[in-house]
Coordinates of C-alpha atoms in Angstrom, one line a residue:
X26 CA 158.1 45.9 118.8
X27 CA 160.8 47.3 116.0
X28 CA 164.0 46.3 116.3
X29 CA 167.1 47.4 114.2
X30 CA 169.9 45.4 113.5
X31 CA 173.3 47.0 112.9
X32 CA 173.0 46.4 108.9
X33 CA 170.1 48.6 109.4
X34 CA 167.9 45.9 108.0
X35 CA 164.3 46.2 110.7
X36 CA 161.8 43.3 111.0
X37 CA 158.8 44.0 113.2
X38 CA 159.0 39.9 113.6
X39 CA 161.6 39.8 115.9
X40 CA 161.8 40.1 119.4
X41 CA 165.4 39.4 121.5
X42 CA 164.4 36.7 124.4
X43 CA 165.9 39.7 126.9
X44 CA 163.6 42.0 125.2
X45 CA 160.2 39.6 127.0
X46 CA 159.8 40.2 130.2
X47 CA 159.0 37.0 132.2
X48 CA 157.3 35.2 134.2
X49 CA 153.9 37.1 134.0
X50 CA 152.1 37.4 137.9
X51 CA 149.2 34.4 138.3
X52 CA 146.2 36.1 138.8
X53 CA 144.8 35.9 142.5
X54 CA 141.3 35.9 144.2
X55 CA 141.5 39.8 144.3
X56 CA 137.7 41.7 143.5
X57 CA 138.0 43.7 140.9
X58 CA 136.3 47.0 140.7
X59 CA 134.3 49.0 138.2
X60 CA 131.6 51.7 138.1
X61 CA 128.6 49.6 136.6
X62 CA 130.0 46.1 138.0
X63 CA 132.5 44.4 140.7
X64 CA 134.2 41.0 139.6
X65 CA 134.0 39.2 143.0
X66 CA 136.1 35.5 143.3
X67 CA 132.9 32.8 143.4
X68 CA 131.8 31.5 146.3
X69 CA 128.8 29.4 147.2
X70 CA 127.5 31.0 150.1
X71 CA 128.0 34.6 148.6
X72 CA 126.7 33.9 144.8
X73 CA 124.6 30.6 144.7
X74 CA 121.0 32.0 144.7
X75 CA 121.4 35.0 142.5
X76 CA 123.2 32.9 139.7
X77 CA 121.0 30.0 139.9
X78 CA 118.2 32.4 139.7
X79 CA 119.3 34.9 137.0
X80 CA 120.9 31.4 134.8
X81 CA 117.4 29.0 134.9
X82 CA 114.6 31.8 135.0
X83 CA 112.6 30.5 132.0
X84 CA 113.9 29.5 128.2
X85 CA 115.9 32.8 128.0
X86 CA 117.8 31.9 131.1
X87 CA 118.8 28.2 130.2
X88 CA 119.8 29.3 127.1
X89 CA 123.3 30.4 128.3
X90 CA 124.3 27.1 129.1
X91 CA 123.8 26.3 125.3
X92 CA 127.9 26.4 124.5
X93 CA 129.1 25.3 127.8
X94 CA 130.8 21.9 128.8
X95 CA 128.3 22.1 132.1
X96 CA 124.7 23.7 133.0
X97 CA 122.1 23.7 133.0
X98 CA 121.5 22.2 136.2
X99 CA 118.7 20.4 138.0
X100 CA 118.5 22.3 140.8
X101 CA 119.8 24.7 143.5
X102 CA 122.1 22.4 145.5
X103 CA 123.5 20.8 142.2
X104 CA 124.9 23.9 140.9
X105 CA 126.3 24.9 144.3
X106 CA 128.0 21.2 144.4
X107 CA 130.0 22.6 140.9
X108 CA 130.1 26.5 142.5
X109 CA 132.5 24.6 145.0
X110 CA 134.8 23.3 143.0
X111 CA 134.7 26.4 141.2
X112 CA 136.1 28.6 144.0
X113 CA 138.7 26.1 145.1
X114 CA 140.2 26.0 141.5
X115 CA 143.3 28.1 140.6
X116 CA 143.1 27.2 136.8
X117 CA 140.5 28.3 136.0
X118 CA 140.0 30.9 138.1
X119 CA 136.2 31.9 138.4
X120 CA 134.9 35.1 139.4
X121 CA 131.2 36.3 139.8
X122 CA 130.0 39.1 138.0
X123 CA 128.0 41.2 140.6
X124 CA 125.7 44.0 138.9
X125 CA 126.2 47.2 141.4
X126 CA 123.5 48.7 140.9
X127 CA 121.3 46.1 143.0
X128 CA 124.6 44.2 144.6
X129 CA 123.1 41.2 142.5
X130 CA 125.5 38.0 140.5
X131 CA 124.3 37.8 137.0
X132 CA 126.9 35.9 135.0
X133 CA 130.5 34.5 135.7
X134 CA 133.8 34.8 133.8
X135 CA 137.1 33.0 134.9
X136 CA 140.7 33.2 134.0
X137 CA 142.0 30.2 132.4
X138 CA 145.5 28.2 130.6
X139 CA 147.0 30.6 132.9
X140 CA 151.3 30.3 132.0
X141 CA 153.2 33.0 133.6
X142 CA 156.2 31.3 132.3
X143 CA 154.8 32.0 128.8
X144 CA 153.4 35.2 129.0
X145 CA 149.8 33.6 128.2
X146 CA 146.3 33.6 129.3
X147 CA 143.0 32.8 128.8
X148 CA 139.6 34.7 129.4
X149 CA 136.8 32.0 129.0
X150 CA 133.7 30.1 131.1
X151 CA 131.8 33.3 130.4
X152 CA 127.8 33.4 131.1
X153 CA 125.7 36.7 130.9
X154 CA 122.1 36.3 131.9
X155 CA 119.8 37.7 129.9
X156 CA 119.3 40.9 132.1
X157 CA 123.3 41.2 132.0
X158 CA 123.3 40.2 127.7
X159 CA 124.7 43.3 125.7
X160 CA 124.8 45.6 128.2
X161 CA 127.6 48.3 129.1
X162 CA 127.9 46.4 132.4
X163 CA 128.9 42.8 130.4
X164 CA 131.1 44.8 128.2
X165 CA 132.6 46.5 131.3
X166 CA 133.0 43.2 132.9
X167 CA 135.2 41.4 130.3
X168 CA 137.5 44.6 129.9
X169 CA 138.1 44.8 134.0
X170 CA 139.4 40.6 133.6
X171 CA 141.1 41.6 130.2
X172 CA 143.3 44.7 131.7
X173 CA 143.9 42.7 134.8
X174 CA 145.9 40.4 132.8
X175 CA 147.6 42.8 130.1
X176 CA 148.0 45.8 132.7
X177 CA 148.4 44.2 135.6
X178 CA 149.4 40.9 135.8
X179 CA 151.9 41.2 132.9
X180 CA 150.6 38.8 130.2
X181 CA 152.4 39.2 126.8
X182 CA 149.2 37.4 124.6
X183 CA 145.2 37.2 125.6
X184 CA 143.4 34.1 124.3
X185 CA 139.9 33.8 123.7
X186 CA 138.3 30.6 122.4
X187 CA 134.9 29.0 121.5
X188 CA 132.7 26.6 119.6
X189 CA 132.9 28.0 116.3
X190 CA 129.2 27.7 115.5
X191 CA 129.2 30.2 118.7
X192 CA 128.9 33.0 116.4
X193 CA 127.3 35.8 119.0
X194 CA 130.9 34.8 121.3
X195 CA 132.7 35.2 118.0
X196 CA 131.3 38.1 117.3
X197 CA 132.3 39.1 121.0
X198 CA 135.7 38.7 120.5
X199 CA 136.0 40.6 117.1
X200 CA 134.1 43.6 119.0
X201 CA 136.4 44.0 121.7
X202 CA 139.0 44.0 119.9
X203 CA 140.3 40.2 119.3
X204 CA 142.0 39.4 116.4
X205 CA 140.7 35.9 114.6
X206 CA 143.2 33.1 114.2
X207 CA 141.7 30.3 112.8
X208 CA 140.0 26.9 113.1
X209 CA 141.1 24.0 115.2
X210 CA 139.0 21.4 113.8
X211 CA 137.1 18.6 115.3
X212 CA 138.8 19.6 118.6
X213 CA 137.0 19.3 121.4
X214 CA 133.6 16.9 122.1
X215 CA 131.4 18.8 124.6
X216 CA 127.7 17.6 126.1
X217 CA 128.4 14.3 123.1
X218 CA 128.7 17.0 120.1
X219 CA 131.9 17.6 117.8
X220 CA 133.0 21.1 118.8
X221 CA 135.5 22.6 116.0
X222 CA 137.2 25.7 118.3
X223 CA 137.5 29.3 117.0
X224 CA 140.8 30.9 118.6
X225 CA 141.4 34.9 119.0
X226 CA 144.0 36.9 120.7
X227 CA 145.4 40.1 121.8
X228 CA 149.0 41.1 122.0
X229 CA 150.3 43.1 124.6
X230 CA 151.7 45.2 121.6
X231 CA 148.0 46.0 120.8
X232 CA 146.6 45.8 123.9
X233 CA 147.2 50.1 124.4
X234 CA 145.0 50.9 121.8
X235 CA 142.5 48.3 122.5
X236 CA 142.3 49.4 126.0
X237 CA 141.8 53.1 125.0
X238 CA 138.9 52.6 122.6
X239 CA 137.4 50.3 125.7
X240 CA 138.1 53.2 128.0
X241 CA 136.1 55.9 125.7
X242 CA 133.4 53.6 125.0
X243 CA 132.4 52.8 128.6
X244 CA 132.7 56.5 129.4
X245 CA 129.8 57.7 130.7
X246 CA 129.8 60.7 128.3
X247 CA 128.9 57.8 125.7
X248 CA 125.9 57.3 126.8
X249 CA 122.4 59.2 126.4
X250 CA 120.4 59.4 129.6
X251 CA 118.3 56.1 128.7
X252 CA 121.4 54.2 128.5
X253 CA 122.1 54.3 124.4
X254 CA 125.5 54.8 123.4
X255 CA 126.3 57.5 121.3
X256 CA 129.5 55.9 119.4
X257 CA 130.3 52.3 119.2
X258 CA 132.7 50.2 120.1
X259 CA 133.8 49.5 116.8
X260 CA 134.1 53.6 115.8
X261 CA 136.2 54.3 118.9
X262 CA 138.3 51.7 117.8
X263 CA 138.7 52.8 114.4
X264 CA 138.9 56.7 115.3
X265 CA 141.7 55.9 118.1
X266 CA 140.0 57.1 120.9

């Protein structure tokens, strides 16, 4: 945001305190609908199986549990013992990611350090399983929770955050259009390691353009008819689609 002072003297720094509109809206256990996949609030009875299923199916599928502070677990009833605390928390807020091609749950995301009062947000506690792993239905995923909370809900900054030696989630971030911050250092200890925590954000000033180049990549005019992409993320940034 640019705003002039009567000297005529601009700085692209500052922002009046009427100019920021808050509280931001808390998010709420709404579904949220795409063409490729539906974000579904998590619930046992509903999700259990499939996750378990698609997040322990041989080395690939334990794997995604690698980075986080839980997982993987010993068997079906222990992970539906944490899937219930999961869908009785507001903060974070967990949703399933449910694949609608074969109405299956193959990953989860959640809303998290949710402060209306601030204007900030989290996206975080996200899994892919390898079916779901760099597909257009995981990218597709992220940008329905990520325009939730800059379109909808109101949110003036996006957070993401990880282990820094997590480079393919870093590399996540930077592709949809996160800007790197820095290094907290020796920040966190998860599963008895030292975790030093990457942070990246969007601003609701950038979110517009960020949202487009989204938009035109999951088109389905993008995409060949064996599922390629024609242009990538990272052009349709660049180009301003």
């Amino acid at each position: 945001m640019l705003i002039c002072r009567t000297n005529d003297v601009c700085r692209k720094d500052v922002i009046l305190l009427n100019e920021i509109r808050l509280p931001a809206h808390r998010p709420v256990r709404d579904v949220l609908e795409g063409p490729r996949v539906r974000l579904e609030p998590v619930m046992r009875s509903r999700h259990l199986h499939d996750l378990f299923v698609t997040g322990h199916e041989g080395e690939a599928g334990k794997r995604v549990w690698d980075w986080l502070g839980y997982g993987p677990f010993v068997d079906e009833a222990a992970m539906g013992e944490w899937l219930d605390q999961c869908s009785t928390a507001a903060d974070p807020l967990f949703f399933a990611i449910v694949d609608r091609s074969d109405n299956r749950a193959k990953g989860m995301c959640s809303f998290l350090r949710i402060a209306p009062e601030q204007g900030t947000i989290e996206i975080g506690h996200i899994w892919f399983s390898p079916v779901l792993q760099k597909t257009a239905s995981a990218t597709e995923g992220l940008f329905l929770l990520m325009d939730e909370a800059m379109s909808v809900l109101g949110y003036r900054r996006l957070e993401w955050k990880c282990n820094a030696e997590n480079h393919a989630s870093r590399e996540a971030a930077l592709r949809l259009g996160f800007t790197f911050e820095g290094i907290f250092r020796q920040h966190l200890v998860v599963k008895g390691r030292n975790r030093d925590t990457a942070w990246f954000s969007i601003l609701d000033s950038e979110w517009p353009t960020r949202r487009d180049a989204l938009l035109a990549w999951l088109a389905p005019e993008n995409f060949d008819s064996g599922g390629r992409q024609k242009r990538s993320l990272e052009r349709s940034r660049c180009s301003g689609a």
